[in-house]
Short mmCIF file of C-alpha atoms in Angstrom, two decimals:
data_model
loop_
_atom_site.label_atom_id
_atom_site.label_comp_id
_atom_site.label_asym_id
_atom_site.label_seq_id
_atom_site.Cartn_x
_atom_site.Cartn_y
_atom_site.Cartn_z
CA LEU A 1 22.71 -22.56 15.71
CA ALA A 2 24.15 -19.38 17.18
CA LYS A 3 21.67 -16.55 17.73
CA THR A 4 22.28 -13.45 15.64
CA THR A 5 21.31 -9.83 16.21
CA GLN A 6 21.25 -7.21 13.47
CA PRO A 7 19.58 -3.83 13.02
CA ILE A 8 15.97 -3.97 11.91
CA SER A 9 16.41 -1.31 9.27
CA MET A 10 18.92 1.07 7.69
CA ASP A 11 18.72 3.88 5.17
CA SER A 12 21.52 5.07 2.93
CA TYR A 13 21.99 7.32 -0.08
CA GLU A 14 23.04 6.09 -3.47
CA GLY A 15 26.78 5.92 -3.98
CA GLN A 16 27.55 5.48 -0.30
CA GLU A 17 29.24 2.51 1.31
CA VAL A 18 26.87 0.62 3.61
CA ASN A 19 28.01 -1.47 6.55
CA ILE A 20 25.58 -3.83 8.28
CA THR A 21 26.82 -5.37 11.51
CA CYS A 22 25.65 -8.66 12.94
CA SER A 23 26.30 -9.81 16.51
CA HIS A 24 26.76 -13.52 17.21
CA ASN A 25 28.22 -13.80 20.69
CA ASN A 26 27.69 -17.55 20.94
CA ILE A 27 29.35 -18.50 17.67
CA ALA A 28 30.90 -21.97 17.80
CA THR A 29 34.39 -22.90 16.67
CA ASN A 30 33.15 -24.66 13.54
CA ASP A 31 30.57 -22.02 12.61
CA TYR A 32 30.78 -19.90 9.48
CA ILE A 33 29.03 -16.58 8.87
CA THR A 34 26.84 -16.34 5.81
CA TRP A 35 24.86 -13.43 4.41
CA TYR A 36 21.80 -13.66 2.18
CA GLN A 37 19.91 -10.92 0.34
CA GLN A 38 16.18 -10.95 -0.37
CA PHE A 39 14.38 -8.63 -2.76
CA PRO A 40 10.60 -8.19 -2.39
CA SER A 41 8.66 -11.21 -3.63
CA GLN A 42 11.84 -13.15 -4.44
CA GLY A 43 13.74 -15.95 -2.77
CA PRO A 44 16.84 -15.29 -0.65
CA ARG A 45 20.11 -15.07 -2.56
CA PHE A 46 23.54 -15.99 -1.20
CA ILE A 47 25.91 -13.03 -1.02
CA ILE A 48 29.01 -14.06 0.88
CA GLN A 49 30.39 -16.45 3.48
CA GLY A 50 33.43 -16.24 5.74
CA TYR A 51 35.13 -17.72 8.79
CA LYS A 52 37.61 -15.09 9.90
CA THR A 53 39.34 -11.85 8.87
CA LYS A 54 38.13 -10.57 5.52
CA VAL A 55 36.40 -12.06 2.52
CA THR A 56 35.67 -10.12 -0.65
CA ASN A 57 33.77 -11.00 -3.79
CA GLU A 58 32.28 -9.05 -6.66
CA VAL A 59 29.24 -8.08 -4.62
CA ALA A 60 30.41 -7.37 -1.07
CA SER A 61 33.06 -7.67 1.61
CA LEU A 62 32.72 -9.43 4.92
CA PHE A 63 34.82 -8.32 7.88
CA ILE A 64 35.18 -10.64 10.86
CA PRO A 65 37.21 -9.58 13.92
CA ALA A 66 39.52 -11.97 15.72
CA ASP A 67 36.97 -12.89 18.42
CA ARG A 68 34.35 -13.66 15.71
CA LYS A 69 31.56 -12.41 17.98
CA SER A 70 30.39 -10.04 15.28
CA SER A 71 30.71 -9.51 11.56
CA THR A 72 30.14 -6.64 9.15
CA LEU A 73 28.76 -6.89 5.66
CA SER A 74 30.06 -4.03 3.54
CA LEU A 75 28.34 -3.00 0.30
CA PRO A 76 30.43 -0.54 -1.71
CA ARG A 77 28.76 2.33 -3.57
CA VAL A 78 25.17 1.17 -3.20
CA SER A 79 22.51 1.81 -5.81
CA LEU A 80 18.72 1.77 -5.67
CA SER A 81 18.79 -1.90 -6.70
CA ASP A 82 20.50 -2.79 -3.43
CA THR A 83 17.27 -2.05 -1.56
CA ALA A 84 16.50 -5.41 0.05
CA VAL A 85 16.46 -7.36 3.29
CA TYR A 86 19.86 -8.70 4.35
CA TYR A 87 20.12 -11.75 6.59
CA CYS A 88 23.07 -12.84 8.70
CA LEU A 89 23.19 -16.59 9.38
CA VAL A 90 25.67 -18.48 11.53
CA GLY A 91 26.17 -22.23 11.34
CA PRO A 92 28.48 -25.06 10.30
CA ALA A 93 30.24 -24.68 6.95
CA ASN A 94 27.75 -25.20 4.16
CA PHE A 95 25.22 -25.90 6.91
CA GLY A 96 25.67 -29.58 6.10
CA ASN A 97 22.27 -30.88 5.26
CA GLU A 98 20.73 -28.58 7.82
CA LYS A 99 17.95 -26.15 7.26
CA LEU A 100 18.71 -22.45 7.04
CA THR A 101 17.22 -20.47 9.92
CA PHE A 102 16.44 -16.90 8.93
CA GLY A 103 15.89 -14.09 11.41
CA THR A 104 14.10 -10.85 10.66
CA GLY A 105 17.10 -9.45 8.82
CA THR A 106 18.01 -5.84 8.14
CA ARG A 107 15.79 -3.93 5.75
CA LEU A 108 18.10 -1.68 3.76
CA THR A 109 16.52 1.22 1.89
CA ILE A 110 18.60 3.16 -0.60
CA ILE A 111 17.51 6.75 -1.09
CA PRO A 112 18.08 8.48 -4.43
CA GLU B 1 23.96 -18.96 -14.38
CA PRO B 2 21.73 -21.97 -13.66
CA GLU B 3 18.71 -21.24 -11.53
CA VAL B 4 15.87 -22.88 -9.66
CA THR B 5 12.50 -22.39 -11.31
CA GLN B 6 9.05 -22.65 -9.76
CA THR B 7 5.55 -22.88 -11.15
CA PRO B 8 3.05 -21.41 -10.91
CA SER B 9 4.15 -17.96 -9.80
CA HIS B 10 0.76 -17.41 -8.17
CA GLN B 11 -1.84 -19.99 -7.15
CA VAL B 12 -5.28 -19.13 -5.84
CA THR B 13 -7.33 -21.91 -4.27
CA GLN B 14 -10.35 -22.48 -2.10
CA MET B 15 -9.95 -23.69 1.45
CA GLY B 16 -9.96 -27.46 1.61
CA GLN B 17 -8.64 -27.93 -1.91
CA GLU B 18 -5.41 -29.71 -2.78
CA VAL B 19 -2.56 -27.81 -4.39
CA ILE B 20 0.71 -28.94 -5.91
CA LEU B 21 3.58 -26.52 -6.14
CA ARG B 22 6.27 -27.40 -8.61
CA CYS B 23 9.98 -26.76 -8.63
CA VAL B 24 12.78 -27.60 -11.02
CA PRO B 25 16.03 -27.59 -9.03
CA ILE B 26 19.39 -26.87 -10.57
CA SER B 27 20.54 -29.84 -12.61
CA ASN B 28 22.87 -32.23 -10.76
CA HIS B 29 22.03 -30.79 -7.35
CA LEU B 30 21.44 -33.46 -4.73
CA TYR B 31 19.71 -31.67 -1.85
CA PHE B 32 16.30 -30.06 -2.07
CA TYR B 33 14.32 -27.88 0.29
CA TRP B 34 11.01 -26.14 0.72
CA TYR B 35 10.60 -22.95 2.76
CA ARG B 36 7.67 -20.66 3.21
CA GLN B 37 7.29 -16.99 4.09
CA ILE B 38 4.02 -15.61 5.35
CA LEU B 39 3.61 -11.98 4.32
CA GLY B 40 5.72 -9.74 6.54
CA GLN B 41 7.24 -12.63 8.46
CA LYS B 42 10.44 -14.67 8.46
CA VAL B 43 11.44 -17.29 5.94
CA GLU B 44 10.61 -20.62 7.60
CA PHE B 45 12.05 -24.05 6.82
CA LEU B 46 9.54 -26.75 5.91
CA VAL B 47 11.42 -29.80 4.70
CA SER B 48 14.68 -31.08 3.26
CA PHE B 49 14.97 -33.98 0.82
CA TYR B 50 17.92 -36.10 -0.19
CA ASN B 51 18.31 -39.44 -1.89
CA ASN B 52 14.57 -39.68 -2.49
CA GLU B 53 13.57 -39.31 1.11
CA ILE B 54 12.87 -36.62 3.65
CA SER B 55 15.98 -35.71 5.67
CA GLU B 56 14.39 -33.29 8.07
CA LYS B 57 11.04 -31.60 8.50
CA SER B 58 9.75 -28.83 10.69
CA GLU B 59 6.71 -28.74 12.94
CA ILE B 60 4.90 -26.88 10.18
CA PHE B 61 5.28 -29.85 7.83
CA ASP B 62 2.39 -31.91 9.20
CA ASP B 63 0.42 -34.71 7.59
CA GLN B 64 -1.27 -32.42 5.10
CA PHE B 65 2.09 -31.75 3.44
CA SER B 66 4.05 -34.12 1.25
CA VAL B 67 6.99 -33.85 -1.13
CA GLU B 68 7.94 -35.89 -4.13
CA ARG B 69 10.57 -36.04 -6.84
CA PRO B 70 8.52 -37.84 -9.45
CA ASP B 71 10.77 -37.83 -12.46
CA GLY B 72 14.33 -36.92 -11.56
CA SER B 73 13.95 -33.28 -12.46
CA ASN B 74 10.84 -31.93 -10.73
CA PHE B 75 10.44 -31.53 -6.99
CA THR B 76 6.90 -30.97 -5.77
CA LEU B 77 5.18 -29.85 -2.60
CA LYS B 78 1.62 -31.02 -2.13
CA ILE B 79 -0.80 -29.56 0.37
CA ARG B 80 -3.75 -31.94 0.64
CA SER B 81 -6.40 -29.76 2.24
CA THR B 82 -5.43 -26.12 2.26
CA LYS B 83 -6.24 -23.83 5.15
CA LEU B 84 -6.42 -20.06 5.23
CA GLU B 85 -3.17 -19.95 7.20
CA ASP B 86 -1.34 -21.76 4.41
CA SER B 87 -1.40 -18.52 2.40
CA ALA B 88 2.25 -17.61 1.93
CA MET B 89 5.17 -17.50 -0.50
CA TYR B 90 6.63 -20.95 -0.93
CA PHE B 91 10.28 -21.15 -1.93
CA CYS B 92 12.08 -24.17 -3.29
CA ALA B 93 15.86 -24.40 -2.90
CA SER B 94 18.53 -26.80 -4.05
CA ARG B 95 22.14 -27.43 -3.13
CA ASP B 96 24.94 -29.17 -4.96
CA GLY B 97 26.29 -31.25 -2.07
CA THR B 98 29.39 -32.32 -3.98
CA SER B 99 31.50 -29.16 -4.09
CA GLY B 100 34.01 -30.35 -1.51
CA GLY B 101 35.63 -27.44 0.31
CA ALA B 102 33.99 -24.72 -1.76
CA VAL B 103 31.02 -22.75 -0.50
CA ASP B 104 28.04 -25.02 -1.06
CA THR B 105 25.10 -22.73 -0.72
CA GLN B 106 21.39 -23.21 -1.16
CA TYR B 107 19.99 -21.61 -4.30
CA PHE B 108 16.42 -20.38 -3.98
CA GLY B 109 13.75 -20.18 -6.62
CA PRO B 110 11.55 -17.12 -7.20
CA GLY B 111 8.71 -18.59 -5.17
CA THR B 112 5.04 -19.42 -5.61
CA ARG B 113 2.55 -17.11 -3.97
CA LEU B 114 -0.26 -19.28 -2.59
CA THR B 115 -3.51 -17.56 -1.72
CA VAL B 116 -6.15 -19.62 0.08
CA LEU B 117 -9.66 -18.14 0.05
#
């Protein structure tokens, strides 16, 4: 699986848009980019997955440039409840039957 | 929305005792997983299970660990002789495996906090 690098922590104020960037220089042709969210004392929760360009759902947007060596998770108008750890994972679509390999993630703190 | 459930939410045990952590995956899901997260550390894969057998296991999943799907709905993780270092959050996850081209993600349960004294 491609190695990912993301900031250890970020702070933002309520109502702001938050962008978390993940670097994955060694992404393979058949790899997808997937983001998970984890609240304290809870299991990780799938947020969004994409392959190229832009993907948007009711929770977030995922921007992937043409070279796919990085990706940006965008959370619009964050609230206190968005305080969590966000993980960027890179691997084959649906990860097949493979395990998910989590890094340290980005700890996002929303300030009132 | 269907969800994975786990019981108990918190288990306290003495070192050397056996514990069984229980999970009810989402109905009709075919793939099942156990992960653990030691306090302040990464989420680590333990084992994956499909078609009533282990598909893959990590180095952590040694002989003291076992998994079982006893009745078609529950999925259990047994630790035969607990050690202090087994103290962690244990997460169960399940995946559909039949969604074709759609995103087929792993859904995680809320976890069981295991404390070994």
